[in-house]
Amino acid sequence: MQTFFHIANASKAYSGVPALQNASLTLRHGEVHALIGENGAGKSTLIKIMAGVVSPDSAAFTLRGESVSIQSPQDALALGLRFIHQELSFVPELSVAENIFLGQVYPRIGGVLVNWRELNRQAREVLHSVGIDHIQPQVQMARLSTGDQMLVRIAAAFVDSTALDDDGERTAKVYVMDEPTAALTGAEVEMLFGVIRELKAIGDAVLYVSHRLDEIFTIADTVTVMRNGEVVTTQPVSEMTHDDMIVQMTGRELVNVYPPRETMLKDTPTLVVNNLMTPSLHGVSFTLVEGEILGVTGLRASGQTELLRALIGTDRITSGNITLNGSNIPGTTTHRWQEGITYVPRERRSEGLMMGRSVRDNMVLPHLRDLAVGGVFTDYRQERQFSSQYADDVRLKSTGPEQIVRELSGGNQQKVVFARALANRPRLLLLDEPTRGVDVGAKFDIYSLIRDISANGTAIVMSSTDLPELIGMCDRIMVMNNGSPVTVVESAGLTEGDLLRLCYEEAVQ
């Protein structure tokens, strides 16, 4: 395959600390090129340099054999580079159609008034071109689920995918996709893979970044592995195994991706949910014993997140009963936190963290009254000791308690959320996609942490669309559909195919 785009000797340091060192990458026409590595390996820095968002200390770009310059996002756009970033960037107050064409000239009536009918028609056309027909163009972005918001951002990248140049020829493009499936269901992932295969067939180049190694083997032709800001290898995917990739990314062999349970479950019931009803849930009942991990899964909008939100108290319960250690739990989120019910949300950036504040600020936020002198005055020394202790407990990698959370890798940001939850000494821990957007090394740390929390007697409800994760970590798995539990199965001996079959079979009944 012919070389399409090449970046050579890309380097970038922040305050003298290298984030990227002499990284080179070649993308070819009709190729899906995977880029993998742990959080902090340099992937995001490399992509931001390609996008013109970050100015490199050094870098050379070549497009179709000619030297080019990328000094701004406008340069990258003009050269045919299109980006789907992991961090969702959109204007929540605007409609789907407005977000899809954001930064472009909207169709006008008489050159003055926006032609909303035409804008919505064009948006509907773009959505349909990538297989998205359930999202209406006029809906406000803020009203969409995280997965649907990601689908809209994916669609926006293909707005001009069939545009012709002055000679009437279609210009091939480079599509850079950073964790595009993190918020998508299995069916939506397959839809995206179908689009990628079409791009490949017409000669476009795709740079695909993912922590999900199974996706790499499914969709990619070539893989580049990064570690500590450097490219360590580039090989055909067919010549690598799952274990090869892990060793190259981490520099070590992870013998057990999912730490085994080392303690026997007790018969003591911790959580009893009886006929729970909310506007989104319909008759949910189950019991958890001390230290048990219950997985919750299903197709999109099956009610997994809504179940966790009802248990933590953010969604209104219309009927039913929830008891914790034999006592009815109080209604408000604050009271449930005080009773030892702790929630780790799926959207750590928007729901779990203050990105512009320090590790210390984020960890101590719900514990301020306990840490204050006399319950009133701030005790910074105690706050630092508190945050340092729990940072060690979750194996947080940072420069210290005062480092800004935004500067941490995704895996370490998630560990900050876990540390804050762990400090509450939870009796019930609610986890919603706990390893979303987290690399394989940090995943192992989080899995070990979950296993330790479980061994100490905490009951855990874990919602995830990562089916191998559920099978590897959970004692039982509840499959939901349309807000109701349809089956609960033991995870021992279960395969990913078995679980996926249950999700689809129950959904069509």
Short mmCIF file of C-alpha atoms in Angstrom, two decimals:
data_model
loop_
_atom_site.label_atom_id
_atom_site.label_comp_id
_atom_site.label_asym_id
_atom_site.label_seq_id
_atom_site.Cartn_x
_atom_site.Cartn_y
_atom_site.Cartn_z
CA MET A 1 0.00 0.00 0.00
CA GLN A 2 1.16 3.50 -0.87
CA THR A 3 2.21 5.89 1.89
CA PHE A 4 -0.43 8.57 2.49
CA PHE A 5 0.63 10.48 5.59
CA HIS A 6 3.88 10.41 7.58
CA ILE A 7 4.96 12.16 10.76
CA ALA A 8 8.64 11.92 11.65
CA ASN A 9 10.69 12.66 14.77
CA ALA A 10 7.84 14.18 16.74
CA SER A 11 8.92 15.36 20.19
CA LYS A 12 7.25 17.35 22.92
CA ALA A 13 8.25 18.16 26.51
CA TYR A 14 6.31 19.93 29.24
CA SER A 15 8.38 21.79 31.83
CA GLY A 16 11.37 19.77 30.73
CA VAL A 17 9.56 16.42 31.13
CA PRO A 18 9.34 14.53 27.79
CA ALA A 19 5.82 13.52 26.76
CA LEU A 20 6.90 12.42 23.28
CA GLN A 21 10.36 11.51 22.02
CA ASN A 22 11.25 11.14 18.33
CA ALA A 23 8.00 9.36 17.47
CA SER A 24 7.38 8.45 13.83
CA LEU A 25 4.24 7.04 12.25
CA THR A 26 3.27 6.11 8.69
CA LEU A 27 -0.32 5.82 7.46
CA ARG A 28 -1.09 4.19 4.11
CA HIS A 29 -4.00 4.37 1.69
CA GLY A 30 -6.65 1.76 2.46
CA GLU A 31 -5.11 0.81 5.80
CA VAL A 32 -6.45 0.74 9.34
CA HIS A 33 -3.47 1.50 11.57
CA ALA A 34 -3.93 0.89 15.30
CA LEU A 35 -2.09 2.99 17.89
CA ILE A 36 -1.93 1.47 21.36
CA GLY A 37 -0.15 2.02 24.65
CA GLU A 38 -0.84 2.70 28.29
CA ASN A 39 -2.26 6.04 29.42
CA GLY A 40 0.64 8.49 29.41
CA ALA A 41 2.48 6.60 26.65
CA GLY A 42 2.30 9.62 24.31
CA LYS A 43 -0.60 8.66 22.05
CA SER A 44 -2.74 11.70 22.81
CA THR A 45 0.22 14.07 22.46
CA LEU A 46 1.04 12.61 19.05
CA ILE A 47 -2.58 12.95 17.91
CA LYS A 48 -2.82 16.54 19.16
CA ILE A 49 0.32 17.42 17.23
CA MET A 50 -1.23 15.92 14.10
CA ALA A 51 -4.38 17.92 14.76
CA GLY A 52 -2.49 21.18 15.14
CA VAL A 53 -3.72 21.55 18.73
CA VAL A 54 -0.27 21.16 20.31
CA SER A 55 2.90 22.75 18.93
CA PRO A 56 5.70 20.15 18.85
CA ASP A 57 9.29 20.82 19.84
CA SER A 58 10.14 19.03 16.60
CA ALA A 59 8.18 17.20 13.90
CA ALA A 60 8.11 16.79 10.12
CA PHE A 61 4.93 16.04 8.17
CA THR A 62 4.56 14.48 4.73
CA LEU A 63 1.26 14.12 2.85
CA ARG A 64 1.20 12.17 -0.44
CA GLY A 65 4.98 12.46 -0.63
CA GLU A 66 5.10 16.23 -0.18
CA SER A 67 6.26 18.13 2.88
CA VAL A 68 3.42 19.99 4.63
CA SER A 69 3.00 22.20 7.67
CA ILE A 70 0.48 21.71 10.48
CA GLN A 71 0.47 24.67 12.84
CA SER A 72 -3.25 24.90 13.62
CA PRO A 73 -6.47 22.85 13.50
CA GLN A 74 -7.37 24.77 10.33
CA ASP A 75 -4.18 23.47 8.67
CA ALA A 76 -5.04 19.89 9.58
CA LEU A 77 -8.61 20.29 8.32
CA ALA A 78 -7.45 21.78 5.02
CA LEU A 79 -5.07 18.85 4.50
CA GLY A 80 -7.89 16.33 4.89
CA LEU A 81 -7.25 15.16 8.46
CA ARG A 82 -10.40 14.43 10.45
CA PHE A 83 -10.43 13.72 14.19
CA ILE A 84 -12.79 11.97 16.57
CA HIS A 85 -11.37 12.71 20.00
CA GLN A 86 -11.95 10.65 23.14
CA GLU A 87 -13.04 13.74 25.07
CA LEU A 88 -16.43 14.68 23.70
CA SER A 89 -16.36 18.24 22.38
CA PHE A 90 -19.72 19.75 21.55
CA VAL A 91 -22.04 22.57 22.55
CA PRO A 92 -24.72 20.94 24.76
CA GLU A 93 -27.22 23.80 24.34
CA LEU A 94 -27.24 23.47 20.53
CA SER A 95 -29.09 20.88 18.48
CA VAL A 96 -27.62 17.75 16.92
CA ALA A 97 -27.69 19.40 13.48
CA GLU A 98 -25.96 22.55 14.72
CA ASN A 99 -23.23 20.47 16.36
CA ILE A 100 -22.67 18.34 13.27
CA PHE A 101 -22.02 21.44 11.15
CA LEU A 102 -20.32 23.43 13.90
CA GLY A 103 -17.60 25.66 12.46
CA GLN A 104 -19.10 25.54 8.97
CA VAL A 105 -21.44 27.95 7.21
CA TYR A 106 -25.05 26.96 7.82
CA PRO A 107 -27.41 27.01 4.80
CA ARG A 108 -29.12 30.40 4.50
CA ILE A 109 -32.31 31.90 3.18
CA GLY A 110 -31.52 35.02 1.19
CA GLY A 111 -27.98 34.87 2.53
CA VAL A 112 -29.19 36.07 5.96
CA LEU A 113 -31.53 33.74 7.88
CA VAL A 114 -30.49 30.19 8.75
CA ASN A 115 -32.44 27.64 6.71
CA TRP A 116 -33.24 25.27 9.60
CA ARG A 117 -35.19 22.82 7.47
CA GLU A 118 -32.24 22.42 5.09
CA LEU A 119 -29.76 22.20 7.97
CA ASN A 120 -31.78 19.42 9.59
CA ARG A 121 -32.14 17.64 6.24
CA GLN A 122 -28.39 17.70 5.67
CA ALA A 123 -27.75 16.51 9.22
CA ARG A 124 -30.21 13.66 8.77
CA GLU A 125 -28.39 12.72 5.57
CA VAL A 126 -25.01 12.67 7.34
CA LEU A 127 -26.37 10.58 10.20
CA HIS A 128 -27.97 8.13 7.78
CA SER A 129 -24.72 7.79 5.81
CA VAL A 130 -23.06 6.21 8.84
CA GLY A 131 -26.08 4.11 9.82
CA ILE A 132 -27.55 6.37 12.50
CA ASP A 133 -31.30 6.76 12.06
CA HIS A 134 -32.59 6.90 15.65
CA ILE A 135 -31.20 10.37 16.48
CA GLN A 136 -33.30 13.36 15.41
CA PRO A 137 -31.33 16.39 14.11
CA GLN A 138 -33.37 18.96 16.01
CA VAL A 139 -32.84 17.35 19.46
CA GLN A 140 -30.66 19.26 21.90
CA MET A 141 -27.29 17.54 22.39
CA ALA A 142 -27.55 17.76 26.19
CA ARG A 143 -30.60 15.49 26.07
CA LEU A 144 -28.73 12.64 24.39
CA SER A 145 -27.02 9.78 26.18
CA THR A 146 -23.23 9.72 26.21
CA GLY A 147 -23.23 7.00 23.58
CA ASP A 148 -25.50 8.96 21.25
CA GLN A 149 -23.38 12.07 21.77
CA MET A 150 -20.37 10.07 20.61
CA LEU A 151 -22.31 8.83 17.57
CA VAL A 152 -23.09 12.44 16.63
CA ARG A 153 -19.39 13.38 16.91
CA ILE A 154 -18.50 10.39 14.75
CA ALA A 155 -21.06 11.46 12.14
CA ALA A 156 -19.68 15.02 12.18
CA ALA A 157 -16.27 13.73 11.11
CA PHE A 158 -17.82 12.41 7.89
CA VAL A 159 -19.64 15.57 6.82
CA ASP A 160 -17.51 16.06 3.71
CA SER A 161 -16.40 12.44 3.22
CA THR A 162 -17.73 12.37 -0.36
CA ALA A 163 -16.84 15.95 -1.34
CA LEU A 164 -15.13 16.40 -4.71
CA ASP A 165 -12.20 18.66 -5.55
CA ASP A 166 -12.03 21.18 -8.41
CA ASP A 167 -11.26 18.36 -10.87
CA GLY A 168 -14.32 16.40 -9.85
CA GLU A 169 -12.28 13.80 -7.97
CA ARG A 170 -12.88 12.64 -4.43
CA THR A 171 -9.95 13.54 -2.16
CA ALA A 172 -8.87 10.75 0.15
CA LYS A 173 -8.72 11.61 3.84
CA VAL A 174 -7.05 10.57 7.07
CA TYR A 175 -9.44 9.71 9.90
CA VAL A 176 -8.02 9.65 13.42
CA MET A 177 -10.29 7.92 15.93
CA ASP A 178 -9.33 8.14 19.61
CA GLU A 179 -11.28 5.59 21.71
CA PRO A 180 -14.39 5.96 19.51
CA THR A 181 -16.16 2.91 20.97
CA ALA A 182 -15.72 3.71 24.67
CA ALA A 183 -19.38 4.71 25.05
CA LEU A 184 -20.90 2.48 22.35
CA THR A 185 -22.84 -0.77 22.58
CA GLY A 186 -21.81 -3.90 20.67
CA ALA A 187 -24.25 -3.19 17.84
CA GLU A 188 -23.03 0.40 17.52
CA VAL A 189 -19.41 -0.79 17.47
CA GLU A 190 -20.23 -3.08 14.57
CA MET A 191 -21.92 -0.17 12.79
CA LEU A 192 -18.76 1.91 13.21
CA PHE A 193 -16.59 -0.97 12.00
CA GLY A 194 -18.75 -1.17 8.88
CA VAL A 195 -18.07 2.53 8.20
CA ILE A 196 -14.34 2.02 8.75
CA ARG A 197 -14.28 -0.88 6.30
CA GLU A 198 -15.99 1.33 3.70
CA LEU A 199 -13.37 4.07 4.23
CA LYS A 200 -10.64 1.48 3.85
CA ALA A 201 -12.18 0.18 0.63
CA ILE A 202 -12.18 3.65 -1.01
CA GLY A 203 -8.56 4.35 -0.10
CA ASP A 204 -8.79 6.47 3.05
CA ALA A 205 -6.39 5.95 5.94
CA VAL A 206 -7.63 5.33 9.48
CA LEU A 207 -5.58 5.76 12.64
CA TYR A 208 -7.46 3.82 15.31
CA VAL A 209 -6.63 4.32 18.99
CA SER A 210 -8.14 1.90 21.50
CA HIS A 211 -7.45 0.19 24.80
CA ARG A 212 -9.68 -2.70 23.72
CA LEU A 213 -7.22 -5.12 22.18
CA ASP A 214 -9.95 -7.38 20.80
CA GLU A 215 -11.02 -4.47 18.58
CA ILE A 216 -7.48 -4.15 17.25
CA PHE A 217 -7.50 -7.75 16.06
CA THR A 218 -10.94 -7.25 14.50
CA ILE A 219 -10.45 -4.04 12.54
CA ALA A 220 -6.73 -3.14 12.19
CA ASP A 221 -4.10 -4.15 9.63
CA THR A 222 -1.06 -2.67 11.36
CA VAL A 223 -0.34 -1.75 14.97
CA THR A 224 2.11 0.73 16.48
CA VAL A 225 2.85 0.35 20.18
CA MET A 226 4.01 3.28 22.31
CA ARG A 227 5.57 3.29 25.77
CA ASN A 228 6.96 6.19 27.81
CA GLY A 229 6.60 8.64 24.92
CA GLU A 230 8.40 6.47 22.39
CA VAL A 231 7.39 4.13 19.57
CA VAL A 232 8.59 0.67 20.57
CA THR A 233 7.35 -1.33 17.59
CA THR A 234 5.23 -1.26 14.42
CA GLN A 235 4.07 -4.62 13.10
CA PRO A 236 1.29 -6.27 11.12
CA VAL A 237 -1.50 -7.23 13.51
CA SER A 238 -1.43 -10.76 12.09
CA GLU A 239 2.08 -11.22 13.47
CA MET A 240 1.20 -10.29 17.06
CA THR A 241 -0.76 -11.98 19.83
CA HIS A 242 -2.80 -10.44 22.63
CA ASP A 243 0.01 -11.21 25.08
CA ASP A 244 2.63 -9.73 22.72
CA MET A 245 0.77 -6.41 22.73
CA ILE A 246 0.47 -6.36 26.52
CA VAL A 247 4.17 -7.05 26.98
CA GLN A 248 5.13 -4.35 24.46
CA MET A 249 2.81 -1.78 26.08
CA THR A 250 3.67 -2.44 29.70
CA GLY A 251 7.18 -3.83 29.54
CA ARG A 252 5.97 -6.71 31.69
CA GLU A 253 3.79 -9.80 31.39
CA LEU A 254 0.39 -9.72 33.06
CA VAL A 255 -0.24 -13.34 33.94
CA ASN A 256 -3.84 -12.84 35.12
CA VAL A 257 -5.70 -9.98 33.51
CA TYR A 258 -8.53 -10.52 36.00
CA PRO A 259 -7.30 -11.18 39.56
CA PRO A 260 -9.05 -14.31 40.88
CA ARG A 261 -11.31 -14.31 43.90
CA GLU A 262 -9.30 -15.55 46.86
CA THR A 263 -12.00 -15.44 49.52
CA MET A 264 -15.20 -17.46 49.85
CA LEU A 265 -18.47 -15.56 49.72
CA LYS A 266 -20.44 -15.47 52.96
CA ASP A 267 -24.16 -16.15 53.18
CA THR A 268 -24.88 -12.85 54.94
CA PRO A 269 -27.25 -10.70 52.81
CA THR A 270 -26.01 -7.13 52.45
CA LEU A 271 -28.30 -5.60 49.83
CA VAL A 272 -31.90 -6.64 49.18
CA VAL A 273 -33.76 -4.91 46.34
CA ASN A 274 -37.44 -5.79 46.13
CA ASN A 275 -39.66 -4.82 43.17
CA LEU A 276 -37.88 -1.50 42.59
CA MET A 277 -39.81 0.89 40.36
CA THR A 278 -38.72 4.25 38.89
CA PRO A 279 -39.77 6.06 35.70
CA SER A 280 -37.10 3.93 33.94
CA LEU A 281 -37.07 0.70 35.97
CA HIS A 282 -39.80 -1.91 36.18
CA GLY A 283 -39.84 -4.43 39.00
CA VAL A 284 -36.13 -4.94 39.71
CA SER A 285 -35.43 -7.48 42.46
CA PHE A 286 -32.18 -9.11 43.58
CA THR A 287 -30.09 -9.89 46.66
CA LEU A 288 -26.35 -9.42 47.22
CA VAL A 289 -24.40 -11.17 49.94
CA GLU A 290 -21.40 -9.70 51.73
CA GLY A 291 -18.45 -9.25 49.34
CA GLU A 292 -20.35 -10.35 46.23
CA ILE A 293 -19.81 -8.64 42.86
CA LEU A 294 -22.93 -8.50 40.71
CA GLY A 295 -22.44 -7.52 37.08
CA VAL A 296 -25.20 -5.68 35.21
CA THR A 297 -25.35 -5.52 31.42
CA GLY A 298 -27.66 -5.39 28.41
CA LEU A 299 -28.11 -3.56 25.15
CA ARG A 300 -28.31 0.24 25.01
CA ALA A 301 -30.93 1.88 27.23
CA SER A 302 -31.63 -1.37 29.07
CA GLY A 303 -31.58 0.34 32.46
CA GLN A 304 -28.11 -0.44 33.86
CA THR A 305 -27.11 3.15 34.67
CA GLU A 306 -30.64 3.94 35.85
CA LEU A 307 -30.41 1.08 38.35
CA LEU A 308 -27.22 2.49 39.86
CA ARG A 309 -28.69 6.00 39.96
CA ALA A 310 -31.77 4.68 41.78
CA LEU A 311 -29.58 2.87 44.31
CA ILE A 312 -27.50 6.01 45.02
CA GLY A 313 -30.65 8.16 45.24
CA THR A 314 -30.43 10.45 42.21
CA ASP A 315 -33.40 8.89 40.38
CA ARG A 316 -36.84 9.03 41.99
CA ILE A 317 -38.14 5.69 43.28
CA THR A 318 -41.90 5.34 42.81
CA SER A 319 -42.31 2.04 44.64
CA GLY A 320 -40.37 -0.93 45.95
CA ASN A 321 -38.00 -1.45 48.83
CA ILE A 322 -34.21 -1.34 49.32
CA THR A 323 -32.56 -2.62 52.49
CA LEU A 324 -28.89 -2.53 53.43
CA ASN A 325 -27.77 -4.87 56.20
CA GLY A 326 -31.39 -5.37 57.18
CA SER A 327 -32.36 -1.68 57.42
CA ASN A 328 -34.32 0.43 54.96
CA ILE A 329 -31.97 2.93 53.35
CA PRO A 330 -32.79 6.66 53.55
CA GLY A 331 -34.00 8.51 50.47
CA THR A 332 -31.46 11.23 49.75
CA THR A 333 -28.08 10.83 48.08
CA THR A 334 -26.37 12.50 51.04
CA HIS A 335 -27.93 10.08 53.51
CA ARG A 336 -27.04 7.09 51.35
CA TRP A 337 -23.42 8.26 51.20
CA GLN A 338 -23.46 8.53 54.99
CA GLU A 339 -24.82 4.97 55.17
CA GLY A 340 -21.86 3.70 53.14
CA ILE A 341 -23.34 3.59 49.63
CA THR A 342 -20.78 4.96 47.19
CA TYR A 343 -21.05 5.59 43.44
CA VAL A 344 -18.34 5.75 40.76
CA PRO A 345 -20.01 7.27 37.65
CA ARG A 346 -19.18 6.35 34.08
CA GLU A 347 -18.38 9.95 33.09
CA ARG A 348 -15.47 10.73 35.40
CA ARG A 349 -14.66 14.05 33.69
CA SER A 350 -18.14 15.56 33.82
CA GLU A 351 -19.71 13.69 36.75
CA GLY A 352 -16.87 12.53 38.96
CA LEU A 353 -14.07 15.09 38.95
CA MET A 354 -13.28 18.78 39.11
CA MET A 355 -10.77 18.71 36.27
CA GLY A 356 -9.17 22.07 37.05
CA ARG A 357 -8.62 21.30 40.73
CA SER A 358 -5.91 19.30 42.50
CA VAL A 359 -5.83 15.64 43.44
CA ARG A 360 -6.26 16.73 47.06
CA ASP A 361 -9.30 18.88 46.34
CA ASN A 362 -10.98 16.06 44.45
CA MET A 363 -10.27 13.41 47.05
CA VAL A 364 -11.36 15.38 50.10
CA LEU A 365 -14.48 16.99 48.61
CA PRO A 366 -17.13 14.82 50.34
CA HIS A 367 -14.96 14.43 53.45
CA LEU A 368 -14.37 18.13 54.25
CA ARG A 369 -16.48 18.19 57.42
CA ASP A 370 -14.57 15.24 58.88
CA LEU A 371 -11.18 16.75 58.01
CA ALA A 372 -11.86 20.31 59.12
CA VAL A 373 -10.70 21.63 62.50
CA GLY A 374 -13.77 21.65 64.69
CA GLY A 375 -15.82 20.87 61.62
CA VAL A 376 -15.32 24.46 60.43
CA PHE A 377 -11.75 25.47 59.55
CA THR A 378 -9.73 23.89 56.75
CA ASP A 379 -6.81 21.73 57.89
CA TYR A 380 -4.55 21.54 54.81
CA ARG A 381 -2.01 19.31 56.55
CA GLN A 382 -4.64 16.73 57.37
CA GLU A 383 -6.10 16.98 53.86
CA ARG A 384 -2.66 16.29 52.35
CA GLN A 385 -2.10 13.32 54.64
CA PHE A 386 -5.56 12.01 53.79
CA SER A 387 -5.09 12.32 50.03
CA SER A 388 -1.55 10.90 50.15
CA GLN A 389 -2.72 7.87 52.10
CA TYR A 390 -5.51 6.99 49.70
CA ALA A 391 -3.34 7.81 46.69
CA ASP A 392 -0.98 5.10 47.89
CA ASP A 393 -3.87 2.69 48.46
CA VAL A 394 -5.00 2.99 44.83
CA ARG A 395 -1.44 3.11 43.41
CA LEU A 396 -1.97 6.60 42.00
CA LYS A 397 0.81 7.90 39.76
CA SER A 398 1.10 11.66 40.22
CA THR A 399 3.59 14.30 41.24
CA GLY A 400 1.74 14.72 44.54
CA PRO A 401 -1.53 15.87 46.13
CA GLU A 402 -1.36 19.30 44.51
CA GLN A 403 -1.12 18.09 40.90
CA ILE A 404 -4.08 19.22 38.78
CA VAL A 405 -6.32 16.28 37.88
CA ARG A 406 -6.52 17.35 34.24
CA GLU A 407 -2.80 16.58 33.94
CA LEU A 408 -3.26 12.93 34.95
CA SER A 409 -3.78 10.05 32.55
CA GLY A 410 -7.29 8.62 32.23
CA GLY A 411 -6.43 5.63 34.38
CA ASN A 412 -5.05 7.81 37.17
CA GLN A 413 -8.05 10.13 36.99
CA GLN A 414 -10.22 7.09 37.57
CA LYS A 415 -8.05 6.09 40.52
CA VAL A 416 -8.73 9.49 42.11
CA VAL A 417 -12.47 8.75 41.91
CA PHE A 418 -11.87 5.31 43.40
CA ALA A 419 -9.74 6.77 46.21
CA ARG A 420 -12.51 9.18 47.19
CA ALA A 421 -15.01 6.31 47.19
CA LEU A 422 -12.69 4.02 49.14
CA ALA A 423 -12.26 6.66 51.84
CA ASN A 424 -15.99 6.39 52.59
CA ARG A 425 -15.42 2.76 53.72
CA PRO A 426 -18.35 1.65 51.57
CA ARG A 427 -20.70 -1.16 52.46
CA LEU A 428 -22.14 -1.01 48.94
CA LEU A 429 -20.05 0.17 45.96
CA LEU A 430 -21.79 1.08 42.69
CA LEU A 431 -19.54 1.06 39.60
CA ASP A 432 -20.68 2.31 36.19
CA GLU A 433 -18.18 1.38 33.43
CA PRO A 434 -15.26 1.48 35.92
CA THR A 435 -12.51 0.94 33.32
CA ARG A 436 -13.89 2.95 30.41
CA GLY A 437 -11.02 4.62 28.50
CA VAL A 438 -8.41 3.04 30.78
CA ASP A 439 -5.31 1.22 29.52
CA VAL A 440 -4.54 -2.43 30.21
CA GLY A 441 -2.00 -1.73 32.96
CA ALA A 442 -4.29 0.66 34.85
CA LYS A 443 -7.18 -1.76 34.31
CA PHE A 444 -5.26 -4.45 36.18
CA ASP A 445 -4.68 -2.03 39.06
CA ILE A 446 -8.38 -1.16 39.18
CA TYR A 447 -9.42 -4.82 38.98
CA SER A 448 -7.05 -5.60 41.87
CA LEU A 449 -8.55 -2.73 43.84
CA ILE A 450 -12.10 -3.96 43.20
CA ARG A 451 -11.08 -7.44 44.28
CA ASP A 452 -9.52 -6.08 47.49
CA ILE A 453 -12.65 -4.04 48.30
CA SER A 454 -14.80 -7.13 47.74
CA ALA A 455 -12.54 -9.26 49.96
CA ASN A 456 -13.11 -6.76 52.78
CA GLY A 457 -16.84 -7.49 52.67
CA THR A 458 -18.15 -4.66 50.47
CA ALA A 459 -20.96 -5.71 48.13
CA ILE A 460 -20.46 -4.36 44.59
CA VAL A 461 -22.82 -3.73 41.69
CA MET A 462 -20.83 -3.21 38.48
CA SER A 463 -22.43 -2.09 35.23
CA SER A 464 -20.30 -2.59 32.12
CA THR A 465 -20.54 -3.14 28.38
CA ASP A 466 -17.15 -4.90 28.49
CA LEU A 467 -18.41 -8.49 28.59
CA PRO A 468 -15.03 -10.19 29.27
CA GLU A 469 -14.61 -7.77 32.19
CA LEU A 470 -17.93 -8.83 33.68
CA ILE A 471 -17.17 -12.52 33.26
CA GLY A 472 -13.68 -12.13 34.70
CA MET A 473 -14.62 -10.02 37.73
CA CYS A 474 -18.21 -10.82 38.71
CA ASP A 475 -19.75 -13.68 40.67
CA ARG A 476 -23.11 -13.34 38.95
CA ILE A 477 -24.33 -11.25 36.01
CA MET A 478 -27.80 -9.75 35.60
CA VAL A 479 -28.96 -9.10 32.04
CA MET A 480 -31.45 -6.25 31.70
CA ASN A 481 -33.83 -5.20 28.96
CA ASN A 482 -36.05 -2.14 28.85
CA GLY A 483 -35.60 -1.41 32.55
CA SER A 484 -36.28 -4.93 33.78
CA PRO A 485 -34.02 -7.82 34.81
CA VAL A 486 -34.60 -10.76 32.48
CA THR A 487 -32.06 -13.27 33.75
CA VAL A 488 -29.28 -13.67 36.31
CA VAL A 489 -26.51 -16.15 35.52
CA GLU A 490 -23.43 -17.44 37.29
CA SER A 491 -20.27 -16.13 35.61
CA ALA A 492 -18.26 -19.33 36.18
CA GLY A 493 -17.88 -21.14 32.86
CA LEU A 494 -19.66 -18.37 30.93
CA THR A 495 -18.18 -17.22 27.62
CA GLU A 496 -18.45 -13.83 25.96
CA GLY A 497 -20.55 -15.42 23.22
CA ASP A 498 -22.92 -16.90 25.78
CA LEU A 499 -23.42 -13.54 27.48
CA LEU A 500 -23.83 -11.62 24.21
CA ARG A 501 -26.39 -14.19 23.08
CA LEU A 502 -28.36 -13.67 26.29
CA CYS A 503 -28.36 -9.89 25.76
CA TYR A 504 -29.73 -10.18 22.23
CA GLU A 505 -32.13 -13.06 22.92
CA GLU A 506 -33.73 -11.28 25.84
CA ALA A 507 -33.92 -8.02 23.89
CA VAL A 508 -35.98 -9.51 21.06
CA GLN A 509 -38.44 -11.38 23.26
#
